Coordinates of C-alpha atoms and ligand atoms in Angstrom, one line a residue:
Chain W
M882 CA -13.4 18.7 -11.7
N883 CA -13.2 22.3 -10.5
K884 CA -13.1 23.1 -6.9
P885 CA -15.7 21.2 -5.4
T886 CA -19.0 23.0 -4.3
G887 CA -21.2 22.5 -1.5
A888 CA -24.3 23.2 0.5
V889 CA -24.7 24.2 4.2
I890 CA -27.3 22.1 5.9
S891 CA -28.5 23.1 9.4
A892 CA -28.4 20.4 12.0
K893 CA -31.7 19.8 13.8
S894 CA -30.5 18.2 17.1
S895 CA -27.1 16.7 16.6
T896 CA -24.8 16.5 13.6
K897 CA -25.1 12.8 13.7
K898 CA -28.8 12.8 13.8
S899 CA -29.1 15.2 10.9
I900 CA -26.6 13.0 8.8
I901 CA -29.0 10.0 9.5
D902 CA -32.0 12.1 8.4
F903 CA -30.3 12.9 5.2
L904 CA -29.7 9.3 4.5
E905 CA -33.1 8.5 5.4
K906 CA -34.6 11.1 3.2
A907 CA -32.6 9.8 0.3
M908 CA -33.8 6.4 0.8
D909 CA -37.4 8.0 0.9
K910 CA -36.9 9.5 -2.3
G911 CA -35.5 6.3 -3.9
V912 CA -32.1 7.8 -4.4
F913 CA -30.7 4.8 -2.3
D914 CA -32.2 1.3 -1.7
A915 CA -29.9 0.5 1.0
V916 CA -27.2 2.0 3.1
I917 CA -24.0 0.7 4.6
V918 CA -23.2 2.5 7.9
P919 CA -21.5 1.8 11.3
M920 CA -23.8 0.6 14.0
R921 CA -23.0 0.1 17.6
V922 CA -23.6 -3.5 18.7
P923 CA -26.2 -4.2 21.4
A924 CA -23.7 -4.7 24.2
G925 CA -22.3 -1.3 23.4
D926 CA -18.6 -2.4 23.4
S927 CA -18.1 -2.6 19.7
F928 CA -19.2 -1.4 16.4
A929 CA -19.9 -3.1 13.2
Y930 CA -20.8 -2.2 9.5
V931 CA -24.3 -3.0 8.7
L932 CA -26.3 -2.9 5.3
I933 CA -29.6 -1.2 6.2
K934 CA -32.7 -1.8 4.4
D935 CA -35.3 -1.1 6.9
K936 CA -35.4 2.6 7.7
S937 CA -36.6 2.0 11.1
L938 CA -32.9 0.8 12.1
F939 CA -31.4 4.1 11.3
K940 CA -31.8 5.1 14.7
D941 CA -29.0 3.0 15.8
A942 CA -26.5 4.0 13.0
F943 CA -23.4 5.7 14.1
P944 CA -21.5 7.5 11.6
I945 CA -17.7 7.9 12.4
P946 CA -17.6 5.7 15.4
P947 CA -14.7 5.9 17.8
V948 CA -12.9 2.8 16.4
M949 CA -12.4 0.9 13.2
F950 CA -13.2 -2.7 13.8
V951 CA -13.5 -3.7 10.4
Q952 CA -12.1 -1.5 7.5
G953 CA -15.2 -0.3 5.6
A954 CA -13.7 -1.3 2.2
K955 CA -14.0 -4.7 3.3
A956 CA -17.7 -4.3 3.9
V957 CA -18.2 -2.7 0.6
S958 CA -16.3 -5.3 -1.3
S959 CA -18.0 -8.1 0.3
V960 CA -21.4 -6.7 -0.9
T961 CA -20.4 -6.0 -4.2
R962 CA -17.4 -8.4 -5.2
L963 CA -19.7 -10.7 -7.3
G964 CA -21.1 -7.8 -9.3
K965 CA -22.9 -4.7 -8.8
G966 CA -26.6 -6.1 -8.3
N967 CA -29.4 -3.9 -9.0
M968 CA -29.8 -2.1 -5.8
K969 CA -28.5 1.4 -5.4
I970 CA -26.4 1.4 -2.1
A971 CA -24.8 4.2 -0.2
A972 CA -21.8 3.7 2.1
L973 CA -20.8 6.2 4.9
M974 CA -17.4 5.7 5.7
R975 CA -14.2 7.6 6.8
P976 CA -11.9 9.0 4.0
C977 CA -9.3 6.1 4.2
E978 CA -12.0 3.5 4.0
I979 CA -13.4 5.2 0.8
R980 CA -10.0 5.2 -0.7
A981 CA -9.3 1.7 0.0
T982 CA -12.7 1.0 -1.6
I983 CA -11.5 2.8 -4.8
E984 CA -8.3 0.7 -4.8
L985 CA -10.3 -2.4 -4.6
A986 CA -12.6 -1.1 -7.5
K987 CA -9.4 -0.8 -9.6
L988 CA -8.1 -4.2 -8.4
G989 CA -11.3 -5.6 -9.9
Q990 CA -12.7 -6.5 -6.4
T991 CA -15.6 -4.4 -6.2
D992 CA -18.1 -2.7 -8.6
L993 CA -19.0 0.8 -7.7
E994 CA -21.5 1.5 -10.6
N995 CA -24.5 1.4 -8.3
M996 CA -22.7 2.3 -5.4
T997 CA -22.4 6.0 -3.8
L998 CA -19.4 6.6 -1.5
I999 CA -20.0 9.0 1.2
S1000 CA -17.1 10.2 3.3
M1001 CA -16.8 12.4 6.3
D1002 CA -14.3 14.6 7.9
C1003 CA -12.4 12.1 10.2
P1004 CA -10.9 13.0 13.5
G1005 CA -9.1 9.8 13.8
V1006 CA -10.0 6.3 15.5
L1007 CA -8.9 5.1 18.8
P1008 CA -6.7 2.1 19.1
T1009 CA -9.0 -1.0 19.4
S1010 CA -7.3 -2.0 22.4
D1011 CA -7.3 1.3 24.0
F1012 CA -11.2 1.3 23.3
L1013 CA -11.7 -2.2 24.6
S1014 CA -10.1 -1.7 27.8
D1015 CA -13.1 0.5 28.8
P1016 CA -15.6 1.3 26.0
E1017 CA -17.8 3.9 28.0
K1018 CA -14.6 5.9 28.9
G1019 CA -13.4 5.4 25.1
M1020 CA -16.7 6.9 23.9
K1021 CA -16.3 9.9 26.0
Q1022 CA -12.6 10.4 25.5
F1023 CA -13.2 10.2 21.7
D1024 CA -16.0 12.7 21.6
E1025 CA -14.1 15.1 23.7
A1026 CA -11.0 14.5 21.5
A1027 CA -12.9 14.9 18.2
K1028 CA -14.5 18.1 19.4
N1029 CA -11.0 19.6 20.3
L1030 CA -9.4 18.2 17.1
D1031 CA -7.0 16.7 19.4
D1032 CA -5.4 13.5 17.8
K1033 CA -3.0 12.5 20.8
I1034 CA -5.3 9.5 21.7
M1035 CA -5.8 8.2 18.2
R1036 CA -4.0 5.6 16.2
P1037 CA -0.5 6.7 15.6
V1038 CA -1.2 6.8 11.9
C1039 CA -4.3 8.9 12.3
Q1040 CA -2.0 11.4 14.3
I1041 CA -0.1 11.8 10.9
C1042 CA -2.8 11.6 8.6
D1043 CA -3.0 14.6 6.0
K1044 CA -5.8 13.0 4.1
S1045 CA -8.4 12.8 6.8
S1046 CA -10.9 15.1 4.8
M1047 CA -9.9 13.8 1.4
M1048 CA -12.6 13.6 -1.0
A1049 CA -12.5 10.6 -3.2
G1050 CA -15.9 9.3 -3.2
D1051 CA -19.1 11.0 -4.5
L1052 CA -20.3 13.1 -1.5
H1053 CA -18.6 14.4 1.4
I1054 CA -19.8 15.5 4.7
G1055 CA -17.8 18.3 6.1
T1056 CA -17.8 19.3 9.8
L1057 CA -14.6 21.4 9.8
G1058 CA -15.0 25.1 9.6
A1059 CA -18.8 24.8 9.9
K1060 CA -20.7 27.2 12.1
K1061 CA -22.4 25.8 15.2
D1062 CA -25.3 23.3 14.4
T1063 CA -24.5 23.2 10.7
F1064 CA -22.4 20.9 8.4
F1065 CA -21.4 20.9 4.7
V1066 CA -22.5 18.7 2.1
I1067 CA -20.1 18.6 -0.6
S1068 CA -20.2 16.9 -4.2
N1069 CA -17.2 15.2 -5.8
S1070 CA -18.6 13.7 -8.7
Q1071 CA -21.4 13.7 -11.5
K1072 CA -23.2 11.1 -9.4
G1073 CA -23.0 13.3 -6.2
N1074 CA -24.3 16.1 -8.1
D1075 CA -27.2 14.2 -9.3
I1076 CA -28.1 12.8 -6.0
L1077 CA -28.2 16.1 -4.3
D1078 CA -30.2 17.4 -7.3
K1079 CA -32.8 14.8 -6.6
L1080 CA -32.9 15.7 -2.9
G1081 CA -33.3 19.3 -3.8
I1082 CA -30.0 20.4 -2.4
S1083 CA -28.5 23.1 -4.4
L1084 CA -24.7 23.6 -4.4
K1085 CA -24.5 27.2 -4.2
D1086 CA -23.3 27.9 -0.6
N1087 CA -20.0 29.2 0.3
I1088 CA -17.9 26.5 1.7
D1089 CA -14.6 28.4 1.8
S1090 CA -14.3 28.0 5.5
W1091 CA -14.2 24.3 5.2
H1092 CA -11.5 24.5 2.4
A1093 CA -9.5 26.8 4.4
K1094 CA -9.7 24.7 7.7
V1095 CA -8.8 21.5 5.8
K1096 CA -6.0 23.1 4.1
N1097 CA -4.7 24.2 7.3
I1098 CA -5.1 20.8 9.1
S1099 CA -3.5 18.8 6.2
E1100 CA -0.5 21.1 5.9
E1101 CA 0.2 20.7 9.5
K1102 CA -0.3 16.9 9.5
L1103 CA 1.8 16.6 6.5
K1104 CA 4.8 18.1 8.4
K1105 CA 4.1 15.9 11.3
R1106 CA 4.0 13.0 8.8
K1107 CA 7.2 13.8 7.1
K1108 CA 9.1 14.2 10.5
A1109 CA 7.6 10.9 11.8
H1110 CA 8.7 9.0 8.7
K1111 CA 12.1 10.3 8.8
D1112 CA 12.5 9.3 12.5
L1113 CA 11.0 5.8 11.8
K1114 CA 13.5 5.4 8.9
S1115 CA 16.4 6.1 11.0
E1116 CA 15.1 3.7 13.7
I1117 CA 14.3 0.7 11.3
G1118 CA 16.6 1.3 8.5
G1119 CA 19.3 -1.3 7.8
L1120 CA 18.8 -5.1 7.8
D1121 CA 19.7 -5.2 11.6
N1122 CA 17.2 -2.6 12.6
L1123 CA 14.6 -4.1 10.4
L1124 CA 15.2 -7.5 12.0
D1125 CA 15.0 -5.8 15.4
A1126 CA 11.6 -4.3 14.5
Y1127 CA 10.2 -7.5 13.6
N1128 CA 11.7 -9.7 16.2
Q1129 CA 8.6 -10.4 18.1
C1130 CA 6.5 -11.2 14.9
I1131 CA 4.6 -14.3 15.6
N1132 CA 3.8 -14.8 11.8
C1133 CA 0.1 -14.8 12.2
H1134 CA -0.4 -12.8 9.2
N1135 CA -3.1 -10.7 10.8
C1136 CA -1.8 -7.6 9.4
M1137 CA -2.5 -9.1 5.8
R1138 CA -5.8 -10.5 6.7
V1139 CA -7.3 -7.2 8.0
C1140 CA -5.7 -5.0 5.5
P1141 CA -8.4 -3.7 3.0
V1142 CA -6.2 -3.8 0.0
C1143 CA -4.6 -7.1 0.5
Y1144 CA -7.5 -8.9 -1.2
C1145 CA -6.1 -12.1 -2.5
R1146 CA -8.3 -15.2 -1.7
L1147 CA -5.2 -17.1 -1.1
C1148 CA -2.2 -15.0 0.1
Y1149 CA 1.0 -16.0 -1.6
F1150 CA 2.6 -16.1 1.7
D1151 CA 0.0 -18.7 2.9
S1152 CA 0.4 -20.7 -0.3
D1153 CA 2.4 -23.8 -1.1
N1154 CA 4.7 -21.6 -2.8
V1155 CA 6.5 -20.8 0.5
K1156 CA 6.5 -24.3 1.6
H1157 CA 9.5 -26.3 1.0
P1158 CA 10.7 -29.9 1.4
S1159 CA 12.7 -30.5 4.5
E1160 CA 15.9 -31.1 2.4
D1161 CA 15.6 -27.3 1.4
Y1162 CA 15.4 -26.2 4.9
L1163 CA 18.3 -28.3 5.9
Q1164 CA 20.4 -26.9 3.0
M1165 CA 19.5 -23.4 4.2
A1166 CA 20.4 -24.4 7.6
E1167 CA 23.6 -25.8 6.5
S1168 CA 24.5 -22.5 4.6
K1169 CA 23.5 -20.3 7.4
G1170 CA 24.2 -22.4 10.3
S1171 CA 20.7 -22.4 11.4
I1172 CA 17.3 -20.8 10.2
R1173 CA 14.5 -19.5 12.1
F1174 CA 11.1 -21.1 12.3
L1175 CA 8.5 -20.2 11.3
P1176 CA 10.5 -18.9 8.5
D1177 CA 10.0 -16.0 6.1
T1178 CA 9.3 -13.1 8.5
I1179 CA 10.9 -10.4 6.5
F1180 CA 10.1 -12.0 3.3
F1181 CA 6.5 -11.8 4.1
Q1182 CA 6.9 -8.2 5.2
M1183 CA 8.9 -7.1 2.3
G1184 CA 6.7 -9.1 0.0
R1185 CA 3.7 -7.5 1.2
M1186 CA 5.3 -4.1 0.5
M1187 CA 5.9 -4.9 -3.0
H1188 CA 2.4 -6.1 -3.5
M1189 CA 0.5 -3.5 -2.0
S1190 CA 2.3 -0.4 -0.7
L1191 CA 1.1 1.3 -3.9
S1192 CA -2.5 0.8 -2.7
C1193 CA -2.0 1.3 1.0
V1194 CA -4.0 4.0 2.5
S1195 CA -2.3 4.2 5.9
C1196 CA -5.6 3.3 7.7
G1197 CA -3.8 1.7 10.5
A1198 CA -5.9 -1.5 10.5
C1199 CA -2.9 -3.9 10.5
E1200 CA -1.2 -2.2 13.3
D1201 CA -4.3 -2.4 15.5
A1202 CA -4.6 -6.2 14.5
C1203 CA -0.9 -7.0 15.3
P1204 CA -1.0 -9.0 18.6
V1205 CA 2.7 -8.0 19.5
S1206 CA 2.4 -4.2 18.9
I1207 CA 4.7 -4.0 15.8
P1208 CA 4.2 -0.6 14.2
V1209 CA 3.4 -2.2 10.8
A1210 CA 1.1 0.7 9.7
Q1211 CA 3.7 3.2 10.5
I1212 CA 6.2 1.3 8.5
F1213 CA 3.6 0.8 5.7
S1214 CA 2.7 4.4 5.6
M1215 CA 6.4 5.5 5.4
I1216 CA 7.1 3.0 2.7
S1217 CA 3.9 3.6 0.8
D1218 CA 4.5 7.3 0.7
E1219 CA 7.7 6.8 -1.1
T1220 CA 6.5 4.2 -3.4
Q1221 CA 3.4 6.1 -4.6
G1222 CA 5.5 9.1 -4.8
L1223 CA 7.6 7.4 -7.6
F1224 CA 4.6 7.6 -9.9
D1225 CA 2.9 10.6 -8.6
Y1226 CA 0.3 8.3 -7.3
V1227 CA -1.9 8.6 -4.3
S1228 CA -4.0 5.4 -3.6
G1229 CA -7.8 6.1 -3.7
R1230 CA -7.5 9.7 -4.8
S1231 CA -9.3 8.7 -8.1
L1232 CA -11.0 6.0 -9.8
E1233 CA -9.7 7.3 -13.1
E1234 CA -5.9 7.1 -12.0
P1235 CA -4.6 3.9 -13.3
L1236 CA -2.9 1.6 -10.8
P1237 CA 1.0 2.4 -11.3
L1238 CA 2.1 -1.3 -12.2
V1239 CA -0.4 -1.6 -15.0
A1240 CA 0.7 1.9 -16.7
Y1241 CA 3.9 3.3 -18.0
K1242 CA 5.3 6.2 -19.8
E1243 CA 8.0 5.6 -22.6
E1244 CA 10.3 8.4 -21.0
E1245 CA 10.3 8.0 -17.3
L1246 CA 12.5 6.4 -14.4
H1247 CA 15.6 6.6 -16.3
E1248 CA 17.5 7.1 -13.1
M1249 CA 16.7 3.5 -12.2
E1250 CA 18.6 2.3 -15.4
D1251 CA 22.0 1.4 -15.5
A1252 CA 24.3 4.2 -16.1
N1253 CA 25.7 2.4 -19.0
D1254 CA 22.5 2.8 -21.1
Chain T
M177 CA 35.4 -17.8 3.0
K178 CA 38.9 -17.7 4.1
K179 CA 40.3 -14.2 4.7
D180 CA 43.1 -14.3 2.2
E181 CA 40.8 -15.6 -0.7
E182 CA 39.5 -12.7 -2.8
F183 CA 35.9 -12.2 -2.3
M184 CA 34.1 -13.3 -5.6
P185 CA 30.4 -12.1 -5.3
R186 CA 27.6 -14.2 -6.4
I187 CA 25.3 -12.3 -8.7
L188 CA 22.1 -13.6 -10.0
A189 CA 21.3 -12.4 -13.5
F190 CA 17.7 -12.5 -14.9
L191 CA 18.3 -12.4 -18.6
C192 CA 15.5 -11.9 -21.0
N193 CA 15.5 -14.6 -23.8
W194 CA 15.3 -12.4 -26.8
C195 CA 18.0 -9.9 -25.9
S196 CA 20.1 -10.1 -22.9
Y197 CA 20.5 -13.9 -22.8
A198 CA 21.4 -13.7 -26.4
G199 CA 24.0 -10.8 -25.6
A200 CA 25.5 -12.9 -22.8
D201 CA 25.9 -15.8 -25.2
L202 CA 27.5 -13.6 -27.8
A203 CA 29.8 -12.2 -25.0
G204 CA 30.7 -16.0 -24.4
T205 CA 31.1 -17.1 -27.9
S206 CA 33.1 -14.1 -28.6
R207 CA 35.3 -14.8 -25.8
L208 CA 35.1 -11.6 -24.2
K209 CA 36.5 -11.5 -20.5
Y210 CA 34.1 -11.1 -17.7
P211 CA 34.1 -12.3 -14.1
P212 CA 32.8 -15.8 -13.2
S213 CA 30.4 -14.1 -10.7
I214 CA 27.3 -14.4 -12.8
L215 CA 24.7 -16.9 -12.3
P216 CA 22.4 -16.5 -15.3
I217 CA 18.5 -17.3 -15.4
R218 CA 16.8 -17.2 -18.7
V219 CA 13.5 -15.6 -18.6
M220 CA 11.0 -15.1 -21.4
C221 CA 10.8 -11.4 -20.9
S222 CA 12.2 -9.1 -18.3
S223 CA 8.7 -8.4 -17.1
R224 CA 8.5 -12.2 -16.1
V225 CA 10.5 -11.4 -13.0
D226 CA 8.3 -11.1 -9.9
P227 CA 9.6 -8.6 -7.4
L228 CA 9.4 -11.6 -5.0
F229 CA 12.3 -13.4 -6.9
I230 CA 14.5 -10.4 -6.1
V231 CA 13.5 -10.2 -2.5
K232 CA 13.9 -13.8 -2.0
A233 CA 17.2 -14.0 -3.6
Y234 CA 18.5 -11.1 -1.5
L235 CA 17.2 -12.5 1.7
G236 CA 18.7 -15.8 0.6
G237 CA 22.2 -14.3 0.7
I238 CA 22.9 -13.5 -3.0
D239 CA 25.2 -10.7 -3.2
G240 CA 23.8 -8.9 -6.3
V241 CA 20.9 -9.1 -8.7
L242 CA 21.0 -8.0 -12.2
L243 CA 17.9 -7.7 -14.3
A244 CA 18.3 -7.2 -18.0
G245 CA 16.2 -7.0 -20.9
C246 CA 15.8 -5.7 -24.3
H247 CA 16.0 -1.9 -24.8
P248 CA 12.8 0.1 -24.4
G249 CA 10.8 -0.2 -27.5
D250 CA 12.4 -3.4 -28.4
C251 CA 10.8 -6.0 -26.1
H252 CA 9.4 -9.1 -28.0
Y253 CA 6.3 -8.4 -26.2
E254 CA 6.2 -4.9 -27.2
K255 CA 5.9 -3.3 -23.7
G256 CA 7.1 -5.8 -21.2
N257 CA 10.1 -4.0 -20.2
Y258 CA 8.3 -0.6 -19.6
Y259 CA 6.5 -2.7 -16.9
T260 CA 9.7 -4.0 -15.7
R261 CA 11.2 -0.6 -15.2
R262 CA 8.2 0.4 -13.0
R263 CA 8.5 -2.7 -11.0
F264 CA 12.2 -2.4 -10.7
A265 CA 11.8 1.1 -9.5
L266 CA 9.3 -0.1 -7.0
I267 CA 11.8 -2.7 -5.6
K268 CA 14.6 -0.4 -5.7
K269 CA 12.7 2.2 -3.7
I270 CA 11.6 -0.1 -1.0
F271 CA 15.2 -1.5 -0.5
E272 CA 16.3 2.1 -0.4
E273 CA 13.7 3.2 2.2
L274 CA 14.7 0.2 4.3
D275 CA 18.2 1.2 3.9
M276 CA 19.1 -2.2 2.5
E277 CA 21.8 -1.4 0.0
A278 CA 19.6 -0.8 -2.9
D279 CA 23.0 -0.7 -5.0
R280 CA 23.0 -4.6 -4.9
L281 CA 20.3 -4.2 -7.6
L282 CA 20.8 -3.3 -11.1
L283 CA 18.6 -2.8 -14.2
S284 CA 20.1 -2.9 -17.5
W285 CA 19.1 -3.0 -21.3
I286 CA 21.4 -5.3 -23.3
S287 CA 20.3 -6.3 -26.8
A288 CA 21.3 -9.6 -28.6
S289 CA 24.1 -7.8 -30.5
E290 CA 25.6 -6.2 -27.5
G291 CA 28.0 -8.8 -26.2
P292 CA 30.6 -6.4 -25.3
K293 CA 28.0 -4.4 -23.1
Y294 CA 27.1 -7.4 -21.4
A295 CA 30.6 -8.1 -20.6
K296 CA 31.1 -4.6 -19.4
V297 CA 28.0 -4.5 -17.2
A298 CA 28.8 -7.9 -15.7
T299 CA 32.5 -6.7 -15.0
E300 CA 31.5 -3.2 -13.4
F301 CA 28.6 -4.6 -11.4
T302 CA 30.9 -7.3 -10.0
E303 CA 33.4 -4.6 -9.1
K304 CA 30.9 -2.6 -7.4
I305 CA 29.6 -5.4 -5.5
K306 CA 33.1 -6.4 -4.4
K307 CA 33.4 -3.0 -2.9
L308 CA 30.1 -3.4 -0.9
G309 CA 31.4 -6.9 0.4
E310 CA 29.2 -9.8 1.2
N311 CA 25.4 -9.6 1.5
P312 CA 24.9 -9.3 5.3
A313 CA 21.7 -11.2 5.0
K314 CA 23.8 -14.2 4.2
N315 CA 24.6 -14.8 7.9
K316 CA 21.3 -13.7 9.4
I317 CA 19.3 -16.6 11.0
F318 CA 16.4 -14.6 12.3
L319 CA 15.1 -13.5 8.8
Ligands
LIG571 S1 -1.0 -2.0 5.0 FE1 -2.1 -1.4 7.0 S2 -2.2 0.8 6.9 FE2 -2.0 0.0 4.8 S3 -4.0 -0.3 3.9 FE3 -3.4 -2.1 4.7 S4 -4.2 -2.1 6.7 FE4 -4.2 0.0 6.1
LIG572 S1 0.7 -10.0 0.8 FE1 0.4 -10.0 -1.5 S2 -0.3 -12.2 -1.9 FE2 -0.7 -11.7 0.2 S3 -2.8 -11.0 0.4 FE3 -1.4 -9.2 0.2 S4 -1.3 -8.8 -2.0 FE4 -2.0 -10.9 -1.8
LIG573 S1 0.2 -8.9 12.7 FE1 2.2 -8.5 13.7 S2 2.7 -10.4 14.6 FE2 1.2 -11.1 13.0 S3 2.3 -11.2 11.1 FE3 1.8 -9.2 11.0 S4 3.5 -8.1 12.0 FE4 3.8 -10.2 12.6
LIG574 S1 11.2 -9.8 -24.4 FE1 13.3 -8.8 -23.8 S2 12.5 -7.4 -22.2 FE2 10.5 -8.3 -23.1

């Protein structure tokens, strides 16, 4: 694709309302049969993804909520895991959620044929525990911070996210660089073009201000990201430091369970493969003097890095779910930037790019081979 | 290990059945000299080696891991070793990023006729590991 093109839409009341109007109109025209969007729960203290079929419920939809309780890719894959179905569904999510969805599609965990993925410029999300301590305050703080592009109260990985406006789905809603009371609708695929066509939206407007602002923000964030990863590496590098970092791990495996790209029905690390007869443990204890229970804390973490760092989207869901505040997502974002970099891969960037471990080039990675070769 | 004993590392070698295992066998039958540090495990193809085998071995205290297969282009299953190389790169990168002595891991291509190469790789890798000393994971309780 060439540089994506877009349209300027003027917002009637609020941007949020206009985005919802846009979805509603698309449903009226039969472009979508249903829409997956975040909705605030009646008590107001949490948000959930819902699959909306009844348009009257759109009034409660809440694009870009202040928190991410469930990573959106999980919502999409639960709808389509068993096949695409014949309904056309749109999902409005953050860029990291769209990217995780694309990874899941490549991993055969969701079928996107009848699905339209719509991303939005993302200001970050609040850590769940911060939000829960006072939801009303959290809502206000988030709005304020989002308006000022201030990421200090967001998840640590959001503060170093250089892909917060990345277009990976079919359509993107851009708020950065837009004039007051307007936003951009940008197409990123043929499917996106067709949809806008049906809605009578032509992609002729100038969206350079969006491109410029996005470039500016991502460059700045990338600098911060590199620095943060470097600092983290010196903090946790080496077996002793790594052990210190995971000292308080209670082996709950929450980090794996909430991770959008850890899709296995039964995680290897919960399976019988990691359960041994007591003689084995006794033997290990004999050779080391003693062993920790529950066992395999570092094995699990390193194993998960091996299994899914190539698909990690640095969303931060794992870290938010860790009951003992281990910076799991920061560690994974550091590792995954490096492992993806090996193969010039960016998780969720495009559906066409094959997963690195199912592809190869005949001439590559010679630096990994023994010098004798 | 007593202080005055020389440290003889324990190295796990995953050797593919069709090339490297035969190469190791040839080194043996040709009575080539190489150190007794290597514990060979025969696998049907180098691509059979799950990254977790290597992590597990390291955390279990093994001093080095050699992964050897047919030369690129010669894999019995045509492309297994190309996948192996990508996987190995992934493993090595993660060890590097965690500052966990990625030098304890080695990938080598050894054909069935390369007995001498097997002996050389085994000798040199053993020397390298001797310099690195014991795997620190060996004595860690809280893994
Ligand atoms: S490892 Fe953590 S940051 Fe990465 S995709 Fe999974 S939940 Fe998100
Ligand atoms: S850690 Fe590995 S086995 Fe476990 S759920 Fe994730 S990908 Fe699957
Ligand atoms: S969520 Fe935290 S405590 Fe639970 S297994 Fe993961 S790192 Fe350990
Ligand atoms: S059979 Fe030897 S590497 Fe595949």
